[in-house]
Amino acid sequence: MTTRAVVRGVGHYLPERVVPNSWFEERIDTSDEWIRTRSGIERRHFAAEGETTSMMAIEAAKAALDDAGMKSEDVDAVIVATSTPDLTFPSCATMVQAGLGMTGGFAFDVQAVCAGFVFALANANAMIISGQAERVLVIGAETFSRILDMEDRSTCVLFGDGAGAVLLEAAEGTGENTDRGILASDLNSDGRYREMLYVDGGVSTTGTAGKLRMQGNPLFRQAVEKLAATADAALGKAGLTHGDVDWIVPHQANIRIIAGTAKKLDMSMDNVVVTVQDHGNTSAASIPLALSVGKANGQIRENDVVVVEAIGGGLAWGAVVLRW
Ligand code: UT7
């Protein structure tokens, strides 16, 4: 028998405020047409004043618990993937733990920027397989609007806020790739690329939170290459091929990256969950948001083979293959 980490529930939260591309047209030298054609983004959500990453994460976690028919006391661990925590410390995850009324278990944050949810999922899987935890809430939550330079048109139009969560539970499997649950993961990073996407502030440097800086075009070229390679590597570890995949649920940074990666993987866009038009790039929140939307609209069903893949600052990138 093999222990598998199976998704029992999924949920998300988006701030009420929707910001259309026209909002930027009124403020900076850009156009709805440029944003749509270059990125696929039509609108994004921005958190309200006083609305924090942990608040959104708590709402997403509650939705995932509801979806699973479970209560917070059933959970042993909370992992939050975020680069925009409420405070430098304590972790956002411990704030979520308290917000859910949990008095036991453990909680910590994972920081791998836009790849954070993939890294958190792989960590949660390792903890479940090793017997450290039985039920883990894995959350991606971000308030990127707070680290955007609203004068920098090459970045400020691309990002949004939100949170998504999945509840993983240990289950006995056969060890074959017909099992439900996480089947394989592939994680990578290369710190030589730090200048491509970073924030120009931090605790031990400026003492400020800083603003996001990105070399979009070179990153774009790295993204397609590395995302296809990591998805292939994870599928190979799971003993599956492209033909076995029901859904690719990619990090939602840019529709052209999503389409380019699908093409490289020889997959149709009919098998890709796309939310970038409505959410923009929500960094670590984008994949759990897309999983939640994909399940709610009937795309992702039980037993479907799902590949999640992401790349972000670091660079850090990876993929997880699971049977829903
Ligand atoms: O989440 C982590 C991963 N993130 C990513 O993977 C993002 C990767 N990069 C991208 O998505 C794309 O590179 C962008 C959407 C950021 C940019 O698209 P691009 O096709 O690479 O455009 P570009 O950077 O080559 O810029 C083309 C032109 C430039 O003008 P010139 O130099 O050709 O005259 C920019 O100044 O577009 C200009 N531009 C804009 N124009 C109108 C840049 N931003 C804007 C804007 N509105 N908002």
Coordinates of C-alpha atoms and ligand atoms in Angstrom, one line a residue:
M1 CA 0.0 0.0 0.0
T2 CA 1.2 3.5 -0.8
T3 CA 0.0 6.7 1.0
R4 CA -1.4 9.3 -1.4
A5 CA -2.3 12.9 -0.8
V6 CA -5.8 13.3 -2.3
V7 CA -7.6 16.6 -2.9
R8 CA -10.8 16.6 -0.8
G9 CA -11.8 20.2 -1.3
V10 CA -11.0 23.4 -3.1
G11 CA -12.1 27.0 -2.7
H12 CA -11.2 30.6 -3.4
Y13 CA -11.7 34.2 -2.5
L14 CA -11.5 37.3 -4.6
P15 CA -11.7 40.8 -3.3
E16 CA -14.9 42.6 -4.2
R17 CA -13.2 45.4 -6.2
V18 CA -12.8 44.6 -9.9
V19 CA -10.3 46.8 -11.8
P20 CA -10.8 46.8 -15.5
N21 CA -8.0 47.7 -18.0
S22 CA -9.7 51.1 -18.6
W23 CA -8.8 52.1 -15.0
F24 CA -5.1 52.1 -16.1
E25 CA -5.9 53.9 -19.4
E26 CA -7.1 56.8 -17.3
R27 CA -3.8 56.9 -15.3
I28 CA -0.8 55.8 -17.4
D29 CA 0.2 55.6 -21.1
T30 CA -1.4 52.2 -21.9
S31 CA -4.4 50.8 -23.6
D32 CA -7.0 48.1 -23.1
E33 CA -5.9 46.8 -26.5
W34 CA -2.2 46.5 -25.5
I35 CA -3.0 44.8 -22.2
R36 CA -5.4 42.3 -23.8
T37 CA -3.3 41.4 -26.8
R38 CA 0.1 41.2 -24.9
S39 CA -1.2 39.4 -21.7
G40 CA -4.8 38.3 -22.2
I41 CA -5.8 40.2 -19.1
E42 CA -9.1 42.1 -19.1
R43 CA -9.6 42.8 -15.4
R44 CA -8.2 41.9 -12.0
H45 CA -9.3 42.2 -8.4
F46 CA -7.6 44.6 -5.9
A47 CA -7.9 44.2 -2.2
A48 CA -9.7 46.9 -0.3
E49 CA -7.9 49.1 2.1
G50 CA -7.3 47.1 5.2
E51 CA -7.9 43.8 3.5
T52 CA -4.9 41.6 4.0
T53 CA -3.4 38.4 2.6
S54 CA -4.3 36.4 5.7
M55 CA -7.9 37.6 5.5
M56 CA -8.2 36.4 1.9
A57 CA -6.5 33.2 2.8
I58 CA -8.9 32.5 5.6
E59 CA -11.9 32.9 3.3
A60 CA -10.4 30.6 0.7
A61 CA -9.6 28.0 3.4
K62 CA -13.1 28.2 4.7
A63 CA -14.4 27.6 1.2
A64 CA -12.1 24.6 0.7
L65 CA -13.2 23.1 4.1
D66 CA -16.8 23.5 3.1
D67 CA -16.2 21.9 -0.2
A68 CA -14.5 18.9 1.6
G69 CA -17.3 18.8 4.3
M70 CA -14.7 19.2 7.0
K71 CA -14.0 21.5 9.9
S72 CA -10.8 23.3 10.8
E73 CA -10.2 21.0 13.8
D74 CA -9.9 18.1 11.3
V75 CA -6.8 19.8 9.8
D76 CA -3.2 19.1 11.1
A77 CA -1.2 21.6 9.0
V78 CA -1.6 24.9 7.2
I79 CA 0.8 25.9 4.5
V80 CA 0.5 29.3 2.9
A81 CA 2.4 30.2 -0.3
T82 CA 2.8 33.9 -0.4
S83 CA 5.4 36.7 -1.2
T84 CA 3.1 39.4 0.2
P85 CA 2.4 38.4 3.9
D86 CA 0.6 40.7 6.3
L87 CA 3.8 41.2 8.3
T88 CA 7.5 40.1 8.0
F89 CA 6.6 37.7 10.8
P90 CA 4.7 35.8 12.2
S91 CA 3.9 33.7 9.2
C92 CA 0.7 34.3 7.3
A93 CA -0.1 30.6 7.9
T94 CA -0.2 31.0 11.7
M95 CA -2.6 34.0 11.2
V96 CA -4.8 31.7 9.1
Q97 CA -4.5 29.0 11.7
A98 CA -5.8 31.4 14.4
G99 CA -8.4 32.8 12.0
L100 CA -9.8 29.4 11.4
G101 CA -10.0 28.8 15.2
M102 CA -7.4 26.0 15.2
T103 CA -5.6 25.4 18.4
G104 CA -3.5 22.4 17.3
G105 CA -1.3 21.4 14.4
F106 CA 1.4 23.5 12.8
A107 CA 1.5 26.2 10.2
F108 CA 4.2 27.9 8.1
D109 CA 4.7 29.9 4.9
V110 CA 6.4 28.9 1.7
Q111 CA 8.1 31.6 -0.4
A112 CA 8.7 30.7 -4.1
V113 CA 6.9 33.7 -5.6
C114 CA 4.7 32.7 -8.5
A115 CA 5.8 29.0 -8.1
G116 CA 4.9 29.1 -4.4
F117 CA 1.8 27.0 -4.6
V118 CA 3.5 24.3 -6.6
F119 CA 6.3 24.2 -4.0
A120 CA 3.8 24.2 -1.2
L121 CA 1.8 21.4 -2.7
A122 CA 5.0 19.3 -3.1
N123 CA 5.9 20.0 0.5
A124 CA 2.4 19.1 1.8
N125 CA 2.6 15.8 -0.2
A126 CA 6.0 15.0 1.3
M127 CA 4.5 15.6 4.8
I128 CA 1.5 13.4 4.1
I129 CA 3.6 10.6 2.6
S130 CA 6.0 10.7 5.6
G131 CA 3.2 10.6 8.1
Q132 CA 3.9 14.0 9.5
A133 CA 0.3 15.1 8.8
E134 CA -2.9 13.6 7.6
R135 CA -4.9 16.6 6.4
V136 CA -3.2 19.7 5.1
L137 CA -4.6 23.0 3.9
V138 CA -2.5 24.3 1.1
I139 CA -3.2 27.9 0.3
G140 CA -1.9 30.5 -2.2
A141 CA -2.7 34.1 -1.2
E142 CA -1.4 37.4 -2.4
T143 CA -1.9 41.2 -2.3
F144 CA 0.5 42.0 -5.2
S145 CA -1.4 45.4 -5.6
R146 CA 0.6 46.6 -2.6
I147 CA 4.0 46.0 -4.2
L148 CA 3.2 47.4 -7.6
D149 CA 4.8 50.6 -8.9
M150 CA 1.6 52.2 -10.4
E151 CA 3.8 54.4 -12.6
D152 CA 5.6 51.4 -14.2
R153 CA 3.3 50.4 -17.1
S154 CA 5.3 47.3 -17.9
T155 CA 4.3 45.7 -14.6
C156 CA 1.4 47.4 -12.9
V157 CA -1.2 46.3 -15.5
L158 CA -0.3 42.6 -15.1
F159 CA -1.0 41.6 -11.4
G160 CA -4.0 41.2 -9.1
D161 CA -5.0 40.0 -5.7
G162 CA -6.8 36.9 -4.4
A163 CA -6.5 33.5 -2.7
G164 CA -7.1 29.9 -3.4
A165 CA -6.9 26.8 -1.2
V166 CA -7.0 23.0 -1.4
L167 CA -7.5 20.5 1.3
L168 CA -5.3 17.4 1.0
E169 CA -6.0 14.2 2.9
A170 CA -3.9 11.0 3.3
A171 CA -5.5 8.0 1.6
E172 CA -4.3 4.5 0.8
G173 CA -3.4 3.9 -2.8
T174 CA -1.9 1.0 -4.8
G175 CA 1.2 2.8 -5.9
E176 CA 0.1 2.8 -9.5
N177 CA -0.6 5.9 -11.5
T178 CA -4.3 5.0 -11.5
D179 CA -4.5 6.1 -7.8
R180 CA -6.2 9.4 -6.9
G181 CA -3.9 12.0 -5.4
I182 CA -0.5 13.5 -6.1
L183 CA 1.4 11.2 -8.4
A184 CA 4.7 13.2 -8.9
S185 CA 6.3 16.6 -8.6
D186 CA 9.3 18.3 -10.1
L187 CA 10.8 21.4 -8.5
N188 CA 13.6 23.6 -9.8
S189 CA 15.3 27.0 -9.1
D190 CA 18.2 28.9 -10.4
G191 CA 19.3 32.0 -8.4
R192 CA 21.4 33.4 -11.2
Y193 CA 18.2 34.8 -12.7
R194 CA 17.3 37.0 -9.8
E195 CA 17.4 40.2 -11.8
M196 CA 14.5 39.0 -14.0
L197 CA 11.9 39.4 -11.4
Y198 CA 12.4 40.8 -7.9
V199 CA 11.2 43.4 -5.4
D200 CA 13.6 46.3 -4.7
G201 CA 13.2 46.3 -1.0
G202 CA 13.4 44.0 2.0
V203 CA 14.1 43.7 5.7
S204 CA 17.8 43.3 5.6
T205 CA 18.4 45.8 2.8
T206 CA 16.2 48.8 2.6
G207 CA 13.9 48.1 5.5
T208 CA 11.0 48.7 3.2
A209 CA 8.6 46.3 1.4
G210 CA 9.8 47.6 -2.0
K211 CA 8.2 47.5 -5.4
L212 CA 8.1 44.7 -8.0
R213 CA 10.6 45.0 -10.9
M214 CA 10.5 42.7 -13.9
Q215 CA 12.3 42.1 -17.2
G216 CA 9.2 40.8 -18.9
N217 CA 10.5 39.8 -22.3
P218 CA 13.5 37.7 -21.3
L219 CA 11.4 36.1 -18.5
F220 CA 8.7 35.3 -21.1
R221 CA 11.2 33.3 -23.2
Q222 CA 12.5 31.4 -20.1
A223 CA 9.0 30.7 -19.0
V224 CA 7.7 28.7 -22.0
E225 CA 10.9 26.6 -22.2
K226 CA 11.1 25.8 -18.5
L227 CA 7.4 25.2 -17.9
A228 CA 7.1 22.7 -20.7
A229 CA 10.3 20.9 -19.4
T230 CA 9.1 20.7 -15.8
A231 CA 5.6 19.5 -16.8
D232 CA 7.3 16.8 -19.0
A233 CA 9.6 15.8 -16.1
A234 CA 6.7 15.5 -13.6
L235 CA 4.7 13.5 -16.1
G236 CA 7.7 11.2 -16.8
K237 CA 8.1 10.6 -13.0
A238 CA 4.4 9.7 -12.8
G239 CA 4.7 7.3 -15.7
L240 CA 2.2 9.3 -17.8
T241 CA 2.3 11.0 -21.2
H242 CA 0.6 14.1 -22.7
G243 CA -2.2 11.9 -23.9
D244 CA -3.1 10.9 -20.4
V245 CA -3.6 14.6 -19.2
D246 CA -7.1 15.9 -18.9
W247 CA -6.3 19.4 -17.6
I248 CA -3.3 21.6 -17.5
V249 CA -3.8 24.2 -14.8
P250 CA -1.0 26.7 -15.4
H251 CA 0.2 29.7 -13.4
Q252 CA -1.9 32.5 -15.0
A253 CA 0.8 35.1 -15.9
N254 CA 0.1 35.6 -19.6
I255 CA -2.2 33.9 -22.1
R256 CA 0.7 33.8 -24.6
I257 CA 2.9 31.9 -22.1
I258 CA 0.0 29.6 -21.4
A259 CA -0.7 28.9 -25.1
G260 CA 3.0 28.6 -25.9
T261 CA 3.6 26.0 -23.2
A262 CA 0.5 24.1 -24.2
K263 CA 1.8 24.0 -27.8
K264 CA 5.2 22.8 -26.7
L265 CA 3.5 20.1 -24.8
D266 CA 1.4 19.2 -27.9
M267 CA -1.8 19.8 -25.9
S268 CA -4.9 21.6 -27.1
M269 CA -6.1 24.8 -25.4
D270 CA -9.4 22.9 -24.8
N271 CA -7.5 21.0 -22.1
V272 CA -6.2 24.1 -20.3
V273 CA -8.0 26.0 -17.5
V274 CA -7.6 29.7 -18.2
T275 CA -8.6 32.5 -15.7
V276 CA -5.9 35.1 -16.6
Q277 CA -8.6 37.3 -18.3
D278 CA -10.5 37.7 -15.0
H279 CA -7.8 37.5 -12.3
G280 CA -4.5 38.8 -13.9
N281 CA -1.4 37.4 -12.4
T282 CA -2.1 36.6 -8.8
S283 CA 1.3 35.0 -8.2
A284 CA 1.1 32.0 -5.8
A285 CA -2.7 32.3 -5.7
S286 CA -3.2 31.8 -9.4
I287 CA -3.2 28.0 -9.6
P288 CA -5.5 27.3 -6.6
L289 CA -7.8 30.0 -7.9
A290 CA -7.9 28.3 -11.3
L291 CA -8.4 24.9 -9.7
S292 CA -11.3 26.2 -7.8
V293 CA -12.9 27.9 -10.8
G294 CA -12.2 24.9 -13.0
K295 CA -13.9 22.6 -10.5
A296 CA -16.9 25.0 -10.0
N297 CA -17.6 25.3 -13.7
G298 CA -17.5 21.5 -14.3
Q299 CA -14.2 21.3 -16.1
I300 CA -12.2 19.3 -13.5
R301 CA -13.9 16.1 -12.4
E302 CA -13.0 13.2 -10.1
N303 CA -10.3 11.0 -11.6
D304 CA -9.1 13.6 -14.1
V305 CA -5.3 13.8 -14.5
V306 CA -4.3 17.4 -13.7
V307 CA -0.9 19.0 -14.3
V308 CA -0.2 22.2 -12.4
E309 CA 2.9 24.2 -13.5
A310 CA 4.4 27.6 -12.6
I311 CA 7.4 29.8 -12.8
G312 CA 8.3 33.0 -10.9
G313 CA 11.0 35.1 -9.2
G314 CA 14.1 33.3 -8.3
L315 CA 13.8 31.9 -10.8
A316 CA 11.8 29.1 -9.3
W317 CA 9.7 26.7 -11.3
G318 CA 8.0 23.4 -11.0
A319 CA 5.1 21.1 -11.7
V320 CA 2.8 18.6 -9.9
V321 CA 0.9 15.8 -11.5
L322 CA -2.2 14.6 -9.6
R323 CA -5.3 12.6 -10.2
W324 CA -8.2 14.7 -9.0
Ligands
UT7_1 O1 4.5 35.5 -12.8 C1 5.9 35.3 -13.0 C2 6.1 35.1 -14.4 N1 5.9 36.3 -15.1 C3 5.9 36.3 -16.4 O2 6.2 35.2 -16.9 C4 5.7 37.5 -17.2 C5 6.5 37.3 -18.5 N2 6.4 38.4 -19.4 C6 5.3 38.8 -20.0 O3 4.2 38.4 -19.8 C7 5.5 39.8 -21.2 O4 6.9 39.9 -21.5 C8 4.9 41.2 -21.0 C9 3.4 41.1 -21.0 C10 5.4 41.7 -19.6 C11 5.3 42.1 -22.1 O5 5.0 41.6 -23.3 P1 6.1 41.6 -24.5 O6 5.5 41.2 -25.7 O7 7.3 40.9 -24.0 O8 6.4 43.2 -24.6 P2 7.8 44.0 -24.4 O9 8.2 43.9 -23.0 O10 8.8 43.5 -25.5 O11 7.4 45.4 -24.8 C12 6.9 45.8 -26.1 C13 6.5 47.3 -26.1 C14 7.6 48.2 -25.5 O12 7.7 49.3 -26.3 P3 8.9 49.5 -27.4 O13 10.1 49.4 -26.6 O14 8.7 48.3 -28.3 O15 8.5 50.8 -28.0 C15 7.1 48.6 -24.1 O16 7.6 49.8 -23.7 O17 5.4 47.5 -25.3 C16 5.6 48.6 -24.4 N3 4.8 48.5 -23.2 C17 3.6 48.9 -23.1 N4 2.8 49.6 -23.9 C18 1.5 49.9 -23.5 C19 5.2 47.8 -22.0 N5 4.1 47.9 -21.2 C20 3.1 48.6 -21.8 C21 1.8 48.9 -21.4 N6 1.1 49.6 -22.3 N7 1.3 48.6 -20.2

